[in-house]
Each structure stands twice: as structure tokens, then as C-alpha cells.
XYZ file of C-alpha atoms in Angstrom:
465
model
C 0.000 0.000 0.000
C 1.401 3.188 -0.957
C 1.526 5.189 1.986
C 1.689 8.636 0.118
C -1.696 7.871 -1.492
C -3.153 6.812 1.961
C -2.028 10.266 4.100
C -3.312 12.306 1.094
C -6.648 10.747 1.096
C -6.589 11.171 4.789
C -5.752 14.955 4.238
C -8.087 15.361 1.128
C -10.886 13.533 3.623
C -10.560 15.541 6.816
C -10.384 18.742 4.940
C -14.571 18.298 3.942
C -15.003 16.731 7.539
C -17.662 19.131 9.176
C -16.826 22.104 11.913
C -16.182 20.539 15.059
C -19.514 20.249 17.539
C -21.803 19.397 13.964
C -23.456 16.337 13.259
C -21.847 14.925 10.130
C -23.610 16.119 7.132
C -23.610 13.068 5.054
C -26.437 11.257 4.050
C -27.989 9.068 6.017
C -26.485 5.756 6.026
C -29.284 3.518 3.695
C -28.927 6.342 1.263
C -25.517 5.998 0.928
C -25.818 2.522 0.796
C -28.246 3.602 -2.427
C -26.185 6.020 -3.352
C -22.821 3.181 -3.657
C -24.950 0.919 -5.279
C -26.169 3.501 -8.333
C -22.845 4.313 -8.515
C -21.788 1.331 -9.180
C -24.302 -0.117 -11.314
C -23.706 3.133 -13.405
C -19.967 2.407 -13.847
C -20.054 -1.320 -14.606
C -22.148 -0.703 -17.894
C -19.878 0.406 -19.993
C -20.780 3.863 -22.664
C -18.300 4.363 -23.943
C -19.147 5.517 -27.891
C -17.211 2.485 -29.602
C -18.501 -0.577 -28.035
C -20.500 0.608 -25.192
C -24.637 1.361 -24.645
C -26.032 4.415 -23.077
C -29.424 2.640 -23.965
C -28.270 -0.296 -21.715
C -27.405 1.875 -18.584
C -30.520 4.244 -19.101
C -32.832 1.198 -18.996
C -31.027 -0.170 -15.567
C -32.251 3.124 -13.764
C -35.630 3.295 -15.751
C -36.452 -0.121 -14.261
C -35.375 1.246 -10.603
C -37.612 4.483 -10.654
C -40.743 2.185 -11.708
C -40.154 -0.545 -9.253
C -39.757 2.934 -6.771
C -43.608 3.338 -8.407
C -43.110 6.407 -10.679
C -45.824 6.210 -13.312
C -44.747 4.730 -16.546
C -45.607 7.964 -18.255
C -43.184 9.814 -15.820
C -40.513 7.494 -17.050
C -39.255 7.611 -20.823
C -36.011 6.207 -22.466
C -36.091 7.658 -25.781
C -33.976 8.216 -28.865
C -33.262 7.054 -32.597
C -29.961 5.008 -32.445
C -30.974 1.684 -30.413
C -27.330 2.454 -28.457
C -27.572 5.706 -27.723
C -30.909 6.270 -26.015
C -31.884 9.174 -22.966
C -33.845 8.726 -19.739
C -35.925 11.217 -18.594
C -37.713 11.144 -15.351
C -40.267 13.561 -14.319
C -40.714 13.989 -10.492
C -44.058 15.481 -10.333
C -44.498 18.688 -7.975
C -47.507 21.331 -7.710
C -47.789 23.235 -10.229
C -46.660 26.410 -8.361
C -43.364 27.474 -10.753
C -41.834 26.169 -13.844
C -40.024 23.141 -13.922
C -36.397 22.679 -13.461
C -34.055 20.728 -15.607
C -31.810 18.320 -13.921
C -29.155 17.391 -16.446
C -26.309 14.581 -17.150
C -24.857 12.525 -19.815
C -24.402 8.879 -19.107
C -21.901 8.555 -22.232
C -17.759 8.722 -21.288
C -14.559 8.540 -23.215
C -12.770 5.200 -23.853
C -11.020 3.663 -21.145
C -8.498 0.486 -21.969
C -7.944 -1.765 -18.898
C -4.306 -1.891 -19.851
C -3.681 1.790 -19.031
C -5.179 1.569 -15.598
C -4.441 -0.097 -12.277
C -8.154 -1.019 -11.589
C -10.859 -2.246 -13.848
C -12.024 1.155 -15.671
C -15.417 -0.625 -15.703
C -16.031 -1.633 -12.416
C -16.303 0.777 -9.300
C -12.987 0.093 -7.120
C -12.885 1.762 -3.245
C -9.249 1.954 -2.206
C -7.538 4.719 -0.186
C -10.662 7.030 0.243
C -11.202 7.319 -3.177
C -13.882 5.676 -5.724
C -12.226 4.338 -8.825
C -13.824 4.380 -12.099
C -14.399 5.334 -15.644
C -17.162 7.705 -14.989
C -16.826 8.932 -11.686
C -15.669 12.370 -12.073
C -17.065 12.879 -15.779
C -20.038 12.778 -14.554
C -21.574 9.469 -13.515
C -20.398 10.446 -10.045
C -23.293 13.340 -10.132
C -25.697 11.539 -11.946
C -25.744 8.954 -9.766
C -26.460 11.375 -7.373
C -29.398 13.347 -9.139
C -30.599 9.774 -9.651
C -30.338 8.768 -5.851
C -32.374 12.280 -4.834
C -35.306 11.588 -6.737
C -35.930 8.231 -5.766
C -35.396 9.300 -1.905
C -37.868 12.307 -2.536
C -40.142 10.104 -4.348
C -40.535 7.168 -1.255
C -40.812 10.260 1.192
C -43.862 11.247 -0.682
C -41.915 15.051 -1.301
C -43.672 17.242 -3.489
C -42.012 20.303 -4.820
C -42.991 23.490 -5.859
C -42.629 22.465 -9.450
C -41.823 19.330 -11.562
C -38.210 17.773 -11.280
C -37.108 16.453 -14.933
C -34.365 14.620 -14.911
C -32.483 13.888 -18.612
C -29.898 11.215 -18.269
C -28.048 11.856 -22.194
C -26.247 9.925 -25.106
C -23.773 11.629 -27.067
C -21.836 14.730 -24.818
C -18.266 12.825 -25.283
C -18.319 12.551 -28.744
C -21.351 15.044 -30.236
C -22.756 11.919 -32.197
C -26.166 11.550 -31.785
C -26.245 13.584 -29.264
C -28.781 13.224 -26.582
C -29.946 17.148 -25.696
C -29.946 18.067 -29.533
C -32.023 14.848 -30.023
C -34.441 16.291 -27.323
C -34.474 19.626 -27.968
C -35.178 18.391 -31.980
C -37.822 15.705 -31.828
C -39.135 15.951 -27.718
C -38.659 19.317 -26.450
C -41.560 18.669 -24.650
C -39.922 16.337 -21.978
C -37.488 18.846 -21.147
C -38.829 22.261 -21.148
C -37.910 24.138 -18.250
C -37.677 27.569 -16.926
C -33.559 26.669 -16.261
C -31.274 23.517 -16.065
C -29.341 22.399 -13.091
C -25.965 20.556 -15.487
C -23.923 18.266 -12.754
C -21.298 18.203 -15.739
C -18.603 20.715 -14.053
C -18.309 23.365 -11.368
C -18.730 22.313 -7.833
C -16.861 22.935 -4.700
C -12.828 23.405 -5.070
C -10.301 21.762 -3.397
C -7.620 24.488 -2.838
C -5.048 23.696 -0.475
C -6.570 20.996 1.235
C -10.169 22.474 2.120
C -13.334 23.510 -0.105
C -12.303 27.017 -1.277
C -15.075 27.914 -3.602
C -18.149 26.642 -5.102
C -18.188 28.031 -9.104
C -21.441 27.347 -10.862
C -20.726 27.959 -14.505
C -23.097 30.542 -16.007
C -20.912 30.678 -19.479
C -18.493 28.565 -21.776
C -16.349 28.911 -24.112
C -17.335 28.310 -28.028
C -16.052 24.962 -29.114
C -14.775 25.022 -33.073
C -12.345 22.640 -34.954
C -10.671 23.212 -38.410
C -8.107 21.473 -40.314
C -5.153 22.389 -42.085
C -4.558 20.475 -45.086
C -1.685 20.427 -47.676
C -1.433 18.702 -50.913
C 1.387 17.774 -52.949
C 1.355 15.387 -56.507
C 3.836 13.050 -54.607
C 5.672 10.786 -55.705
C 8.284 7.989 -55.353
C 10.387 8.626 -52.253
C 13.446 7.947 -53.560
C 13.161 11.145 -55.396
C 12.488 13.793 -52.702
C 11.552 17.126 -53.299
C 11.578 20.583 -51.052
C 7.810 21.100 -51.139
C 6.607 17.858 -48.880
C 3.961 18.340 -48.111
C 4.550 16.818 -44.469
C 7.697 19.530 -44.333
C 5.277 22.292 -45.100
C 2.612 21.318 -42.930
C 4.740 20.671 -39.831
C 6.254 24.605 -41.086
C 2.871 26.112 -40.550
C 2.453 24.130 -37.745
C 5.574 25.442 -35.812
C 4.513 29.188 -36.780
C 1.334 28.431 -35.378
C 2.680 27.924 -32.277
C 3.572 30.986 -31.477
C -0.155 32.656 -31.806
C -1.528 34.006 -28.380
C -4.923 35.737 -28.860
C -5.626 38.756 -26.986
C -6.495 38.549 -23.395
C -10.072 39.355 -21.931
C -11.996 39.187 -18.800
C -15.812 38.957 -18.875
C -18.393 39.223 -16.274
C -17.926 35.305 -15.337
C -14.467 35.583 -15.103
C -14.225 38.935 -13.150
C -16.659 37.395 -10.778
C -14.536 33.972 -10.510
C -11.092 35.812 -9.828
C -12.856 38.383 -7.545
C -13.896 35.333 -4.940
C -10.390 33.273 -5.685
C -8.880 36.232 -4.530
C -9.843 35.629 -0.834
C -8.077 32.013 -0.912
C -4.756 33.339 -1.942
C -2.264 35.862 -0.556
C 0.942 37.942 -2.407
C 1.344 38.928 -5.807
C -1.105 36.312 -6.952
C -3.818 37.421 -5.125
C -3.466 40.924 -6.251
C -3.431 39.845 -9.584
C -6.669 38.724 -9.096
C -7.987 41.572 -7.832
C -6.709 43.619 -10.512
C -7.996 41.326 -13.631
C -11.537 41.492 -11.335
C -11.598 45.015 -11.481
C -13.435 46.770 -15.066
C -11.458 47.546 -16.704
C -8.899 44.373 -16.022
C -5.622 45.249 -15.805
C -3.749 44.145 -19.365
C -0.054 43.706 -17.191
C -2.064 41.710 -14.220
C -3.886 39.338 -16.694
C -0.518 38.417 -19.042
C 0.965 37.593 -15.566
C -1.908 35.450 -14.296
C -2.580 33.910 -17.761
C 1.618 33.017 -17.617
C 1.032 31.239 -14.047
C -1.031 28.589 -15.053
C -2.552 26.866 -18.612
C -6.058 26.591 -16.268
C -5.592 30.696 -16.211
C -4.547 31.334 -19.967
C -7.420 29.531 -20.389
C -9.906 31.490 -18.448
C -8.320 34.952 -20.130
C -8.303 34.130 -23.705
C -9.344 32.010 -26.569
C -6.988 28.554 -27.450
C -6.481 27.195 -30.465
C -4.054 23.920 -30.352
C -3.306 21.059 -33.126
C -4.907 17.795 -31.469
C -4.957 15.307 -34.360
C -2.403 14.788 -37.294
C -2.341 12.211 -40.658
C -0.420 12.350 -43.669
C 0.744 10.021 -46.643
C -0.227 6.847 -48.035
C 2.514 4.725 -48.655
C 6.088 3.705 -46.822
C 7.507 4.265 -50.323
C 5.632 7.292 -51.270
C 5.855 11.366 -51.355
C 3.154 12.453 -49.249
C 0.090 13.798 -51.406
C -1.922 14.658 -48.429
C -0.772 15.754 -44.899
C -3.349 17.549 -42.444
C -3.778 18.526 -38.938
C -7.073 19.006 -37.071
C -6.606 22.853 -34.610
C -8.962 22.352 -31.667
C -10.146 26.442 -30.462
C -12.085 27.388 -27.665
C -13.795 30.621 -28.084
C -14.058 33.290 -25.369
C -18.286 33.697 -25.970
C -18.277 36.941 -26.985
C -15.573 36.565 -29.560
C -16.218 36.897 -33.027
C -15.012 33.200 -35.529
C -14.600 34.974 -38.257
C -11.481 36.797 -36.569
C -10.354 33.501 -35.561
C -10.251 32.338 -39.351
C -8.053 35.220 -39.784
C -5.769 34.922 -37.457
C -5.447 31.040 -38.396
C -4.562 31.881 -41.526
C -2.565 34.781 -41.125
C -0.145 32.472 -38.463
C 0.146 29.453 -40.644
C 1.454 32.023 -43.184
C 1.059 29.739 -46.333
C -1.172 30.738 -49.320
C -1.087 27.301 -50.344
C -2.584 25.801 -47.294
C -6.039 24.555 -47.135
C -7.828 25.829 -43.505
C -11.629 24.633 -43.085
C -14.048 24.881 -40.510
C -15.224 21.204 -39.202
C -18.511 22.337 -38.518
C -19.842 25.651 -37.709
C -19.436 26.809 -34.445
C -22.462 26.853 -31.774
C -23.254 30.261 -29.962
C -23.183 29.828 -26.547
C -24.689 33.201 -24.762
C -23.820 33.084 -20.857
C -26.834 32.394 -18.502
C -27.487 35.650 -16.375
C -26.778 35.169 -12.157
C -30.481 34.055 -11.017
C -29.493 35.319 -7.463
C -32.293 33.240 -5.913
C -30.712 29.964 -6.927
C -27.160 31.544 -5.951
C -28.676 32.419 -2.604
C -29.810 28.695 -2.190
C -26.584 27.073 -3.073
C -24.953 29.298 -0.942
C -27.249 28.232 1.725
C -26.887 24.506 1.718
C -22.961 25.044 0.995
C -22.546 26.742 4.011
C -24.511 23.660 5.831
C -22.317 20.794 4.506
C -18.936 23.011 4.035
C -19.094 26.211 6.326
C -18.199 29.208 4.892
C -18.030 29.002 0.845
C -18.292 31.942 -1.317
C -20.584 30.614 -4.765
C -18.890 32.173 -7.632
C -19.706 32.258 -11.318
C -17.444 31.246 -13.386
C -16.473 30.454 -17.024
C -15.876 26.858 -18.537
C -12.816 26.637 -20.877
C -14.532 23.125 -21.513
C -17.534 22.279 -23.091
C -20.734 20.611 -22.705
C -24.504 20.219 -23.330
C -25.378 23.226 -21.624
C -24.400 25.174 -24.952
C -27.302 23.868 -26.422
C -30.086 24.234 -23.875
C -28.543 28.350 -23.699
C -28.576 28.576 -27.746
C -32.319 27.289 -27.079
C -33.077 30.496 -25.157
C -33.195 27.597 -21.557
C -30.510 29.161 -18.797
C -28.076 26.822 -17.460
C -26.372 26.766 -14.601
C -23.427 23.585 -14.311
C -22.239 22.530 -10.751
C -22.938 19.794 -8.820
C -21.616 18.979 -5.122
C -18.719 16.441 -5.544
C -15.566 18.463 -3.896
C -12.720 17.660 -6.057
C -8.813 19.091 -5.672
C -8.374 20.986 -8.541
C -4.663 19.699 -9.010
C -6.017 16.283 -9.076
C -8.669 16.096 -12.076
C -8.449 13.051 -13.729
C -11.568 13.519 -16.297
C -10.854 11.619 -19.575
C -7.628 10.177 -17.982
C -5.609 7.322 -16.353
C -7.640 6.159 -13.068
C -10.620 8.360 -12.584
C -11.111 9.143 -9.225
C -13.603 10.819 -6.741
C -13.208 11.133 -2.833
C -15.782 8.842 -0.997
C -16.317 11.018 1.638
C -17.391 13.742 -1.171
C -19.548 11.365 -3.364
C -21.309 10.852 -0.389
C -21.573 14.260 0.656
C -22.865 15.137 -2.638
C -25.865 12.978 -2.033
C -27.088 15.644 0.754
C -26.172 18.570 -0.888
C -28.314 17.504 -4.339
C -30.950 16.127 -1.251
C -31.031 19.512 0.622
C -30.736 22.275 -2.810
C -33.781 20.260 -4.232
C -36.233 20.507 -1.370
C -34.801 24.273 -1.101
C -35.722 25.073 -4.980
């Protein structure tokens, strides 16, 4: 046993222990017995786009909310491809306000068994931590939405309004994706006055205690091109100077070197204005001084240079992600091409980023095309009500916790519900150490202590909505 891991888990753990003198606020111990089991079930079935079923997982949890006697009508798994089908559960409530939108996706990215220490695919405990493809990214918080309305449900809880909940195919990979699907051919099922996404945000793990809760009211624009050159070819024994893998990884290298220009927005000012508090020295002021409108240009090239997470937040990316060329061992290249991944600040304008693509690759001869057009993605405003409530029930389970708004460099469904004119609002309660994210990567991990802490907090916002 690595004894490293164990004090760190130990650390991690007693940092989201409760103020001495309080009861623990965990749920109660059959509900976290629930809440394990969902989890689990949820992370055995694998979803992965390849070889995995959404449909399969979505129909485990269908049967549980029936057998919990939710009304068949309540309970839909829907969708067009037979492998990539959506549950939605409706949790009926009074009538007295609009309903809410509880959102996840129950798709995730690949996971090889050879690349981990555990089984990706089933739900390992070890060290304080839950091990699994899933957990983090965002099973872990679906799971949880999942375990709230079936305890509401048996207590006979009634809320103001209806509870949807959408469990989605498709967020990983955009293919058939579950939200569009809905929003296309059932918009019915989902139409809310705002969503709740669990996929992000949350409390932040910043030097070994909860620092801040950020509840992401905006994201950045996902867009992809690629950068293609072509060439006659040719047999390789006769090279020429114009390869067209040579003049692709040229424009490459000058690409490299582009830095769009830094910019705060209201999410970000917000975020860095609250961070602030947590951190001390020439860092903190830096903070203070890209929270402040206008930002100040020296104190935002010095916080974007501290951190990629902070170049992030303060400008748009663009990065090659994916390269191919040639056809043959033997052969001149006819083809070489790189796919450029960007993430747009939301208020900046694409055609400006075709520009500047084109104008750093610096070749005339160079194919650069959009993938697919980029989706709008206009931030959600503050709905101070709900802030006030997550505040609340943070400072219950936490103490003290400012709840920040904040901007995802990421993306996720939540870009389409916003483009549909449907708010969105993505947190969920799963404390996680922001130097320890392993989303998409080698051993996924949450803390146990936090999964199950999550199950109150989803518990205690919901009845508080």
C-alpha cells in the first residue's frame, strides 16, 4: 500500500469533515448505501461511444424508478440510435413554478484496462477514493441526481414544481447527441424555466479544504478546423523541397507561437474576484486587478503566464490535437493535415479567428476549413435566488463558501439548452482538488467522503428550490 496515497486521502478527507460540535452532514447511512450501489451499477455498464450502450445503462435506472412506483408515463427512455438512447424522469411537484431541468450525460470517453491499475469498468474503493471510468465525468453526479429523486419520491416530497431529470447519449463525442435529439424531436420532456448541469463546477479543493463553489453561467465556443496540404507526390526515392509533411509541420511550428488577446468577462471577473480571498501575495493581487473593469492588461498576461487553467480562463486557445499524412512507406506524401482544436471566449467573433489562423500558418497554399460551424453559446445571467440557495446549503455541509460564477474553458450540453433560449447553470456537489482532475484520464477518481456528501447537498438544494 502506498503510503503517500493513503495520508493524502486522509488529508483530502478531513479537509470536507464538518466544523467541530456538527453532526456529520452526510447522508444518512441507507442512502448511501443507495447512493454506492447507483454508482456502481452506473460504472459497470460500460458507454463508452465504440462498443459501449447508453441505452443499456438508461434502462437499468428506468427499471429502478418504476419498481420505486413512478408512473410509466413519468418514465421515458427515448432516442433514434438503439445504443444511444436518454432517460428522462419527471418527479411530479404542484404546479406552483416552472419546472427545473436536472441534467447529465451517461456517455464517457474510452477507457483500456491496460492503461489503468483497476478495472475502468467496475467501481474500485481503495484509499478514500472511488475508482472508475465515470466517476468524475459525470456518472459520479448523476448517480447522485438519480439517488435524490428516488429518496424524494418514497418520502412522498412534493415540490414546488416538476423535477425532470435527462440522463443523455452523445456529450463525449457530439454523435447523436442526446440534448440536440431532445431539444429536436421531444422538447416537450425537457422544457424548463432553467437547467441544473452536474457536468462541471462544484466545490474546489484548494489547499486541502473547499475554497469555492463556481457554478458555470458561461463557456467557451467549441470550433475545430483542419489544415490540409497537398502535394502530386511521388516515389520517395526522389524527394523534393515542397513535402507536403515539411510544409505542414512549417505552418504548424509558426502556429505555435499565436496568443490571442487577453479578456476578462463578467464570469471571469466574478470567478477571480472570490479566488482572490483564498490566496495571498502577488497572486492574489493579480486577481484583484484582472476582477476590477477595466482588467488590468499587465495583471492578466501575468496570471494567464502562471497557469494553462488561467490562460485559459483569459483568452481564446487554439491547439493542433490530431495529425495524418501520406499513403505509402515508399511514397511522397500527397496529403498531410492537422485538425486545430479552439475554444472561443463567448463573446468573440469566428470569423477573426479564421483570420488569425490563416494569417499564423502564413502559407497561401494551405487549405484551412471549418469542421462544422461553431455553436453560440450566450452566458446564462446570475439568477441570485438559486445563488442564494446554493450558498445556503454550501454553508450547511462546508461552512463558509463563497458561490462564484465562473467560465468553462470546456464544453458541454449546456451550450445547447442556452442557444435554445433555456438558462443553465453547471455545478454539482462532488468536492474535487483541482490539481487532481483526472476527467478523460488514467484512473478516474472521486473522494468517498465527497460522493457521499454530494448525495445531501443535491438532497437539501432540491427541497430548497
Amino acid at each position: 500500500m502506498n503510503r503517500n496515497l493513503v495520508l493524502s486521502a486522509l488529508i483530502a478527507t478531513a479537509a470536507l469533515l464538518p466544523p467541530a460540535g456538527r453532526a456529520a452532514d452526510s447522508a444518512p447511512q441507507a442512502d448511501r448505501a443507495l447512493g454506492r450501489e447507483l454508482l456502481a451499477e452506473l460504472i459497470a455498464v460500460d458507454t463508452t461511444s465504440e462498443h459501449g450502450s447508453t441505452t443499456l445503462a438508461a434502462e437499468k435506472l428506468a427499471r429502478r424508478f418504476l419498481d420505486a412506483g413512478f408512473a410509466p408515463a413519468d418514465v421515458q427512455v427515448v432516442g433514434d440510435d438503439p445504443r444511444r438512447r436518454n432517460l428522462v424522469v419527471r418527479l411530479r411537484g404542484r404546479g406552483e413554478r416552472e419546472p427545473i431541468l436536472l441534467l447529465a450525460h451517461l456517455d464517457v470517453v474510452e477507457a483500456r484496462r491496460a492503461d489503468w491499475h483497476v478495472d475502468p469498468f467496475a467501481l474500485t474503493e481503495r484509499d478514500g477514493y472511488f475508482y472508475g471510468r465515470g466517476t468524475m465525468d459525470i456518472k459520479g453526479a448523476g448517480a447522485g441526481l438519480v439517488h435524490t429523486l428516488l429518496r424524494l419520491h418514497r418520502e412522498g416530497f412534493a415540490p414546488e414544481g416538476d423535477c425532470i431529470l435527462a440522463l443523455t447519449a452523445g456529450e463525449e463525442d457530439g454523435v447523436a447527441n442526446g440534448v440536440q435529439w431532445l431539444l429536436a424531436h421531444r422538447p416537450e420532456l425537457i422544457r424548463s424555466a432553467y437547467s441544473i448541469n452536474v457536468d462541471g463546477g462544484g466545490p474546489e479543493i484548494r489547499g486541502g479544504k473547499p475554497a469555492v463553489l463556481s457554478v458555470e453561467t458561461a463557456e467557451k465556443i467549441f470550433l475545430s478546423y483542419t489544415l490540409t496540404v497537398h502535394n502530386p507526390g511521388g516515389h520517395s526515392s526522389l524527394p523534393t523541397a515542397d513535402n507536403a509533411i515539411y510544409r505542414l509541420a512549417k505552418g504548424l511550428d509558426r502556429l505555435a507561437s499565436l496568443q490571442f488577446p487577453l479578456r476578462a468577462n463578467a464570469a471571469t471577473r466574478g470567478y477571480y474576484a472570490t479566488l482572490a480571498k483564498d490566496y495571498s501575495g502577488a497572486l492574489a493581487a493579480d486577481m484583484r486587478a484582472v476582477a476590477r473593469e477595466p482588467s488590468d492588461p499587465a495583471a492578466m498576461a501575468r496570471l494567464a503566464a502562471s497557469s494553462a487553467y488561467n490562460n485559459a480562463q483569459l483568452r481564446t486557445t487554439c491547439v493542433p490535437t490530431l495529425l495524418q499524412g501520406g499513403h505509402a512507406e515508399n511514397a511522397l506524401p500527397q496529403i498531410a493535415r492537422a485538425t486545430i482544436n479552439c475554444r472561443l471566449l463567448p463573446d468573440e467573433d469566428p470569423g477573426r479567428v479564421d483570420a488569425a489562423l490563416r494569417q499564423a500558418v502564413a502559407d497561401s497554399g494551405a487549405e484551412i476549413a471549418r469542421v462544422a460551424p461553431p455553436q453560440p453559446s450566450p452566458p446564462s445571467p446570475v439568477d441570485e435566488a438559486l445563488f442564494s440557495r446554493i450558498a445556503k446549503v454550501a454553508q450547511e455541509l462546508w461552512g463558509p463558501i463563497p458561490v462564484t460564477p465562473y467560465m468553462s474553458a470546456g464544453a458541454s450540453d449546456s451550450v445547447f439548452l442556452r442557444a435554445a433560449g433555456m438558462p443553465s447553470y453547471v455545478f454539482n456537489g462532488i468536492a474535487y482538488d483541482v490539481d487532481d482532475d483526472r476527467s478523460h484520464g488514467q484512473d478516474e477518481r472521486i473522494l468517498v467522503d465527497a460522493y457521499y456528501r454530494s448525495l445531501e447537498f443535491d438532497y437539501r438544494l432540491l427541497k430548497n428550490l
